[in-house]
Short mmCIF file of C-alpha atoms in Angstrom, two decimals:
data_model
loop_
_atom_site.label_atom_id
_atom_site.label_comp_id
_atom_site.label_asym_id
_atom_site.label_seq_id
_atom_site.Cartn_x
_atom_site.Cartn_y
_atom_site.Cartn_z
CA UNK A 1 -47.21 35.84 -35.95
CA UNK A 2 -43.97 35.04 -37.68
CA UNK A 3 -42.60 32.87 -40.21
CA UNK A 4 -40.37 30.22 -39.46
CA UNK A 5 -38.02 31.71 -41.90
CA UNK A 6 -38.26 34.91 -39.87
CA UNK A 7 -37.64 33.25 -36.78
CA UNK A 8 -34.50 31.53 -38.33
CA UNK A 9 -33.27 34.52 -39.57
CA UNK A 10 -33.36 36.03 -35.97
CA UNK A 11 -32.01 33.45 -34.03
CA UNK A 12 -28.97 32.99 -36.72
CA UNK A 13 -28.94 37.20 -36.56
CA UNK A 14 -28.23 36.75 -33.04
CA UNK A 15 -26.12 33.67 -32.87
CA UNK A 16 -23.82 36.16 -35.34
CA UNK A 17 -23.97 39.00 -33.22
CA UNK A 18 -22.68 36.82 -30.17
CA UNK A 19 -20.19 34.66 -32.26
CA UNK A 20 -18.50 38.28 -33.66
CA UNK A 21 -18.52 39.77 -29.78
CA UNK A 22 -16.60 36.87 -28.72
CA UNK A 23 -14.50 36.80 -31.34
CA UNK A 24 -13.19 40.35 -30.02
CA UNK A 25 -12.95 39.84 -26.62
CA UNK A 26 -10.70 36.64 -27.53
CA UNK A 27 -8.59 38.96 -30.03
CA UNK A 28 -8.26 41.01 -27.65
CA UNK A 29 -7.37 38.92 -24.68
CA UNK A 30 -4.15 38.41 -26.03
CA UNK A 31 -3.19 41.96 -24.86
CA UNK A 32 -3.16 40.84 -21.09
CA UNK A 33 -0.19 39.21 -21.95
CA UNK A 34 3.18 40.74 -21.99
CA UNK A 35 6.05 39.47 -24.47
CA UNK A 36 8.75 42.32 -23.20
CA UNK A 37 10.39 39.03 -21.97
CA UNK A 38 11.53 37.69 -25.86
CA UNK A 39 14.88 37.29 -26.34
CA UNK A 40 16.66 36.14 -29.50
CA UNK A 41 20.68 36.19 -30.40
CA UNK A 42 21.89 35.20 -33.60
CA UNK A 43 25.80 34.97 -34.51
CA UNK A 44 27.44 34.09 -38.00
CA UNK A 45 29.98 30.75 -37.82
CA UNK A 46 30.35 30.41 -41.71
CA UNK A 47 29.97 32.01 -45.50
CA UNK A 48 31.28 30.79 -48.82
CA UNK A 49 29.83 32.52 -52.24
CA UNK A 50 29.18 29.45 -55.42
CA UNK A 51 28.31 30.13 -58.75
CA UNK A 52 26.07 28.00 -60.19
CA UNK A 53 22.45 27.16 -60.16
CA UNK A 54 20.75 27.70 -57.26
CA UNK A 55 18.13 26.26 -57.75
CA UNK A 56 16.56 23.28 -60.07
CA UNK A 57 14.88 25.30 -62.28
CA UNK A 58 17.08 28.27 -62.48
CA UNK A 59 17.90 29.07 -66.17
CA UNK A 60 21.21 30.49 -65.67
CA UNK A 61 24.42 30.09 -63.17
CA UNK A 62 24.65 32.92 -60.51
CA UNK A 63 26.61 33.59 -57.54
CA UNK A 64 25.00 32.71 -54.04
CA UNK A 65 26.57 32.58 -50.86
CA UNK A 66 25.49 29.77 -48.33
CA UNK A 67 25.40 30.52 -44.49
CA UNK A 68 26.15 28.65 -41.08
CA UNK A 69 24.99 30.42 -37.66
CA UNK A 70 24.22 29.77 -34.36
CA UNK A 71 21.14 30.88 -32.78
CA UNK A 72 19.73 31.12 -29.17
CA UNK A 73 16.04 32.22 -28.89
CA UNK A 74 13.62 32.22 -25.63
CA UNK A 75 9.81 32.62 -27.38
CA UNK A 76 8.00 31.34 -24.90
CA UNK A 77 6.72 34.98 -23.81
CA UNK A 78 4.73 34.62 -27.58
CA UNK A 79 2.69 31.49 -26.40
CA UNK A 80 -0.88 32.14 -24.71
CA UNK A 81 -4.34 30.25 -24.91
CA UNK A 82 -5.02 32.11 -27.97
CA UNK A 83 -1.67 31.14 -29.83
CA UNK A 84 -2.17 28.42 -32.87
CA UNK A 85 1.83 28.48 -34.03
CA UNK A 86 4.54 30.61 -34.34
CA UNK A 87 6.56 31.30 -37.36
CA UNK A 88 10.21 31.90 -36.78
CA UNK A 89 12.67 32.76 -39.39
CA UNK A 90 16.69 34.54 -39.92
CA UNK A 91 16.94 36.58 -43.03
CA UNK A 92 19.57 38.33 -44.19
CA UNK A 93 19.80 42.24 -45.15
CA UNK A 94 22.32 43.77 -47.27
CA UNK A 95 22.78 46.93 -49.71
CA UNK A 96 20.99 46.22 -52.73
CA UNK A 97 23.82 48.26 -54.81
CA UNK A 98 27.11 46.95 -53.72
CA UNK A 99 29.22 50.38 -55.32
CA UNK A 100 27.10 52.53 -52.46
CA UNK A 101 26.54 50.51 -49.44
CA UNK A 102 25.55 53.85 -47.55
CA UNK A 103 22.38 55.19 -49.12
CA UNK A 104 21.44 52.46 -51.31
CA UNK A 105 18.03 50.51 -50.53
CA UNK A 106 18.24 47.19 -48.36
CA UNK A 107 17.08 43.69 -49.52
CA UNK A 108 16.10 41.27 -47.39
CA UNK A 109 16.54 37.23 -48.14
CA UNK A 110 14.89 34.49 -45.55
CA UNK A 111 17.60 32.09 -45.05
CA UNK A 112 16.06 29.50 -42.74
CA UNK A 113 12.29 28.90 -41.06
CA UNK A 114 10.58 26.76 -39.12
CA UNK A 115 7.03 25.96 -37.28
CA UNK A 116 6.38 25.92 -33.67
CA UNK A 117 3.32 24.57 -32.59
CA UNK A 118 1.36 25.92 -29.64
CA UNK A 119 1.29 22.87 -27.09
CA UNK A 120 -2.16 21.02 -26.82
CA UNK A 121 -4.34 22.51 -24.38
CA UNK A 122 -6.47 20.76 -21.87
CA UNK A 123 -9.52 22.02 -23.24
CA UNK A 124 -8.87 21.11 -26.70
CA UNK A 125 -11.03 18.53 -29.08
CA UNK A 126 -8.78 16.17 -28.84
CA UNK A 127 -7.92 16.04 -24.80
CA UNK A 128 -11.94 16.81 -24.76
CA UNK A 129 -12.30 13.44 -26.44
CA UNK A 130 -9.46 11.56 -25.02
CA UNK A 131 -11.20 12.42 -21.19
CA UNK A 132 -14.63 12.01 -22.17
CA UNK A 133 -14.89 9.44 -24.84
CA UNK A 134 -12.44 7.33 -23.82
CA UNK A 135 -12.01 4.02 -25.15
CA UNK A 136 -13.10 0.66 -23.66
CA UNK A 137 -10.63 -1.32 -21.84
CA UNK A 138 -10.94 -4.05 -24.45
CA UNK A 139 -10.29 -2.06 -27.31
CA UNK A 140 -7.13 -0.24 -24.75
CA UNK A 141 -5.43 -3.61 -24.65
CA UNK A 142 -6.04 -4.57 -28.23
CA UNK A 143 -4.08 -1.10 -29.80
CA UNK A 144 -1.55 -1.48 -27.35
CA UNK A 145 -0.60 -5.46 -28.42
CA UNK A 146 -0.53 -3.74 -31.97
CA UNK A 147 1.51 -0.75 -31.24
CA UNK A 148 3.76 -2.55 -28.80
CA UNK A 149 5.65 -0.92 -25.68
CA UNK A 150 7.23 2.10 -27.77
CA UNK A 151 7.16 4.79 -25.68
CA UNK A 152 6.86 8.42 -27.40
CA UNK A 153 10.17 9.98 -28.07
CA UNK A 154 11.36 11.98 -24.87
CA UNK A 155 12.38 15.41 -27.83
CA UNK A 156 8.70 15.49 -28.57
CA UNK A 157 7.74 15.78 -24.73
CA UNK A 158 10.10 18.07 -23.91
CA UNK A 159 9.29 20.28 -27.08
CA UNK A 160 5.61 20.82 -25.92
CA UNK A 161 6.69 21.52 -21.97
CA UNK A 162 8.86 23.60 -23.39
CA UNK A 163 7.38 25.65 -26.70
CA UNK A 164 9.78 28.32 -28.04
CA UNK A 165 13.31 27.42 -26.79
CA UNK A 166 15.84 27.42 -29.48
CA UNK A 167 19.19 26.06 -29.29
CA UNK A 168 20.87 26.23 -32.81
CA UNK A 169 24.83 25.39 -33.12
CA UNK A 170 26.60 25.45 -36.70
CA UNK A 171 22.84 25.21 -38.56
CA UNK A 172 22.80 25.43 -42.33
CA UNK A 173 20.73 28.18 -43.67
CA UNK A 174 17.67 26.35 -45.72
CA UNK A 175 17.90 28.68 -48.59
CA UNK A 176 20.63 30.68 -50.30
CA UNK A 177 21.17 34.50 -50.30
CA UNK A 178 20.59 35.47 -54.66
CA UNK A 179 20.70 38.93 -55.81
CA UNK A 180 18.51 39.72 -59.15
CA UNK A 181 21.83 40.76 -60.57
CA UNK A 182 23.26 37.49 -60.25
CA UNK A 183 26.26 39.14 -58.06
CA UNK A 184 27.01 38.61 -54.48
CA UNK A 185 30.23 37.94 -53.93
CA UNK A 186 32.71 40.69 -52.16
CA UNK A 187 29.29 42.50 -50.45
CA UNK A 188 29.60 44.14 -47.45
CA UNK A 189 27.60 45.44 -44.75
CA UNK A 190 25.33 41.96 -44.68
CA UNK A 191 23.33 41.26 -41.29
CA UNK A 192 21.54 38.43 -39.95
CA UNK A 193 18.34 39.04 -38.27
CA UNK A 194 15.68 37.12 -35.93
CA UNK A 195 11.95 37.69 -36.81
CA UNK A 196 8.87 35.50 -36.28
CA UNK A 197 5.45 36.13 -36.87
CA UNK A 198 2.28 34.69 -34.24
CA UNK A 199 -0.82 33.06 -36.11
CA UNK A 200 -3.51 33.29 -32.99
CA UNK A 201 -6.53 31.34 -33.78
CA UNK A 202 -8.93 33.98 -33.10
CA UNK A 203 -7.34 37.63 -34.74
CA UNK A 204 -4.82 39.43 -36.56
CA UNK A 205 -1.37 38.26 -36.89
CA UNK A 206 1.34 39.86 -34.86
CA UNK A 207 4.80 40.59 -35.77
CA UNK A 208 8.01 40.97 -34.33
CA UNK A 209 9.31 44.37 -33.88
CA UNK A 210 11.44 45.73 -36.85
CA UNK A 211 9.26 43.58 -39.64
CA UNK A 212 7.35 46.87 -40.63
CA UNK A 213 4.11 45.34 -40.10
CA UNK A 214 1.36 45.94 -37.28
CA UNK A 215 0.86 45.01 -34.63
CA UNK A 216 4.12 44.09 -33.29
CA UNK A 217 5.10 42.28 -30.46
CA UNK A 218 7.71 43.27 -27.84
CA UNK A 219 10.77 41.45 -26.94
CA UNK A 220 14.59 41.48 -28.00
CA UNK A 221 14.81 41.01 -31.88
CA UNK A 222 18.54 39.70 -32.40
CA UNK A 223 20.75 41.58 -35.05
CA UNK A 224 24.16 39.93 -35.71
CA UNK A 225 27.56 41.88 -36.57
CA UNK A 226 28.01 43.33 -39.93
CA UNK A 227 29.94 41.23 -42.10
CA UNK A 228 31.10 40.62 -46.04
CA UNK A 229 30.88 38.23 -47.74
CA UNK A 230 33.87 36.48 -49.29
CA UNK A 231 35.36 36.38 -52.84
CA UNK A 232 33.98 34.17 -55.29
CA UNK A 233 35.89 30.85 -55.53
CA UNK A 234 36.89 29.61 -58.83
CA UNK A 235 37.55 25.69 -59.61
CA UNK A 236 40.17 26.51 -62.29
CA UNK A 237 42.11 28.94 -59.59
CA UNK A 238 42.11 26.21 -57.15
CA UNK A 239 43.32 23.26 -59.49
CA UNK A 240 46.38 25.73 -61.04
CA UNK A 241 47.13 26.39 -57.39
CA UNK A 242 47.31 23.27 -56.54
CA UNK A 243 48.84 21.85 -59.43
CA UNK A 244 52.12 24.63 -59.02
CA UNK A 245 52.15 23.61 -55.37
CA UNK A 246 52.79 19.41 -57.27
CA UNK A 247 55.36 21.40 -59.32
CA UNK A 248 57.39 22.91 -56.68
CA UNK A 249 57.44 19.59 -54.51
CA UNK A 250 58.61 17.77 -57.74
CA UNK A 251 61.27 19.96 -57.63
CA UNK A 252 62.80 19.45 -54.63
#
């Protein structure tokens, strides 16, 4: 005969066993579907290069240039039953040494990111609860007299029919493009870039294509035309310039 530790050591020895077999299968479910049908564009509308501090707690001024871009994105391929959120950034990459812009290493900055939550399935905890434990009637009309007739915003709707779409015109870049030499202005060759990155609930994180991680997804990462950034402006320049342009109309 055995114990009744024994016996709980099986059964939880089992229960494992299954719980790690599904876990798998559901990891690898996610193969079944295809993302080929990603597609991403990204397009520059502004730069300007400050000096100053970047940030609150920088210690010293430094020159950082500040971005404006449009961006079109259709990530809808990325969402399945396994998705939890997707992670979607733009970075920027540019030559790391500005006096050799062919053969010099590339640095990569994130300039903007956001969160796109997978939209709530019908066989989730909450819609679970919501269809089977319902509230009463009473306790319906009592919330609602509280909460009034405010209806849910129709954005938020349309956000979880539609997960993924992106439709970005003239959006400011969340962070600023630094270099550790505290120089950016006059660099050339500078990209923006589309990646994201899927968190499934079950299994590894995928990638998008070009990140230099694994696994990768498929789909169309978009790269934007090479372009340099502009000359550093300079308060004092700007004030003499305008103060010869007083000069020269007092004149006439």
């Amino acid at each position: 005969m055995h114990s009744t530790l024994n016996r709980a050591q099986a059964v939880f020895g089992f229960f494992t066993t299954v719980a790690l077999f599904v876990a798998g299968l559901a990891a690898l479910s996610v193969l079944l579907f295809p993302t080929d049908g990603v597609t991403s564009q990204v397009k520059l509308r502004d730069v300007k290069v400050t000096k100053g501090r970047p940030h609150y707690y920088s210690t010293r001024k430094e020159e950082y240039a500040q971005l404006r871009f449009d961006l079109d994105a259709d990530l809808t391929p990325l969402f399945n039953w396994n998705t939890k959120q997707l992670f979607v950034y733009v970075y920027a990459s540019y030559p790391s040494d500005p006096t050799n812009t062919s053969s010099s290493a590339v640095s990569h900055a994130v300039v903007w990111d956001t969160i796109i939550s997978a939209p709530q399935s019908a066989y989730s905890f909450d819609a679970l609860k919501e269809r089977f434990f319902a509230p009463s009637p009473k306790s319906k009309t009592k919330s609602k007299s509280k909460a009034g007739s405010r209806k849910p915003p129709a954005t938020k709707a349309k956000a979880h029919a539609e997960p993924g779409i992106l439709r970005l015109r003239d959006q400011k870049a969340k962070y600023q493009i630094g270099d550790v030499s505290g120089r950016m202005a006059e660099r050339q060759n500078v990209t923006l870039a589309v990646g994201w990155n899927v968190q499934p609930w079950v299994g590894a994180l995928w990638w998008s294509p070009g990140s230099g991680s694994v696994p990768r997804t498929q789909g169309g990462v978009g790269v934007s035309d090479a372009f340099g950034l502009p000359a550093l402006r300079r308060a004092g320049g700007a004030a003499a310039a305008a103060q010869q342009g007083q000069g020269k109309k007092t004149a006439v």
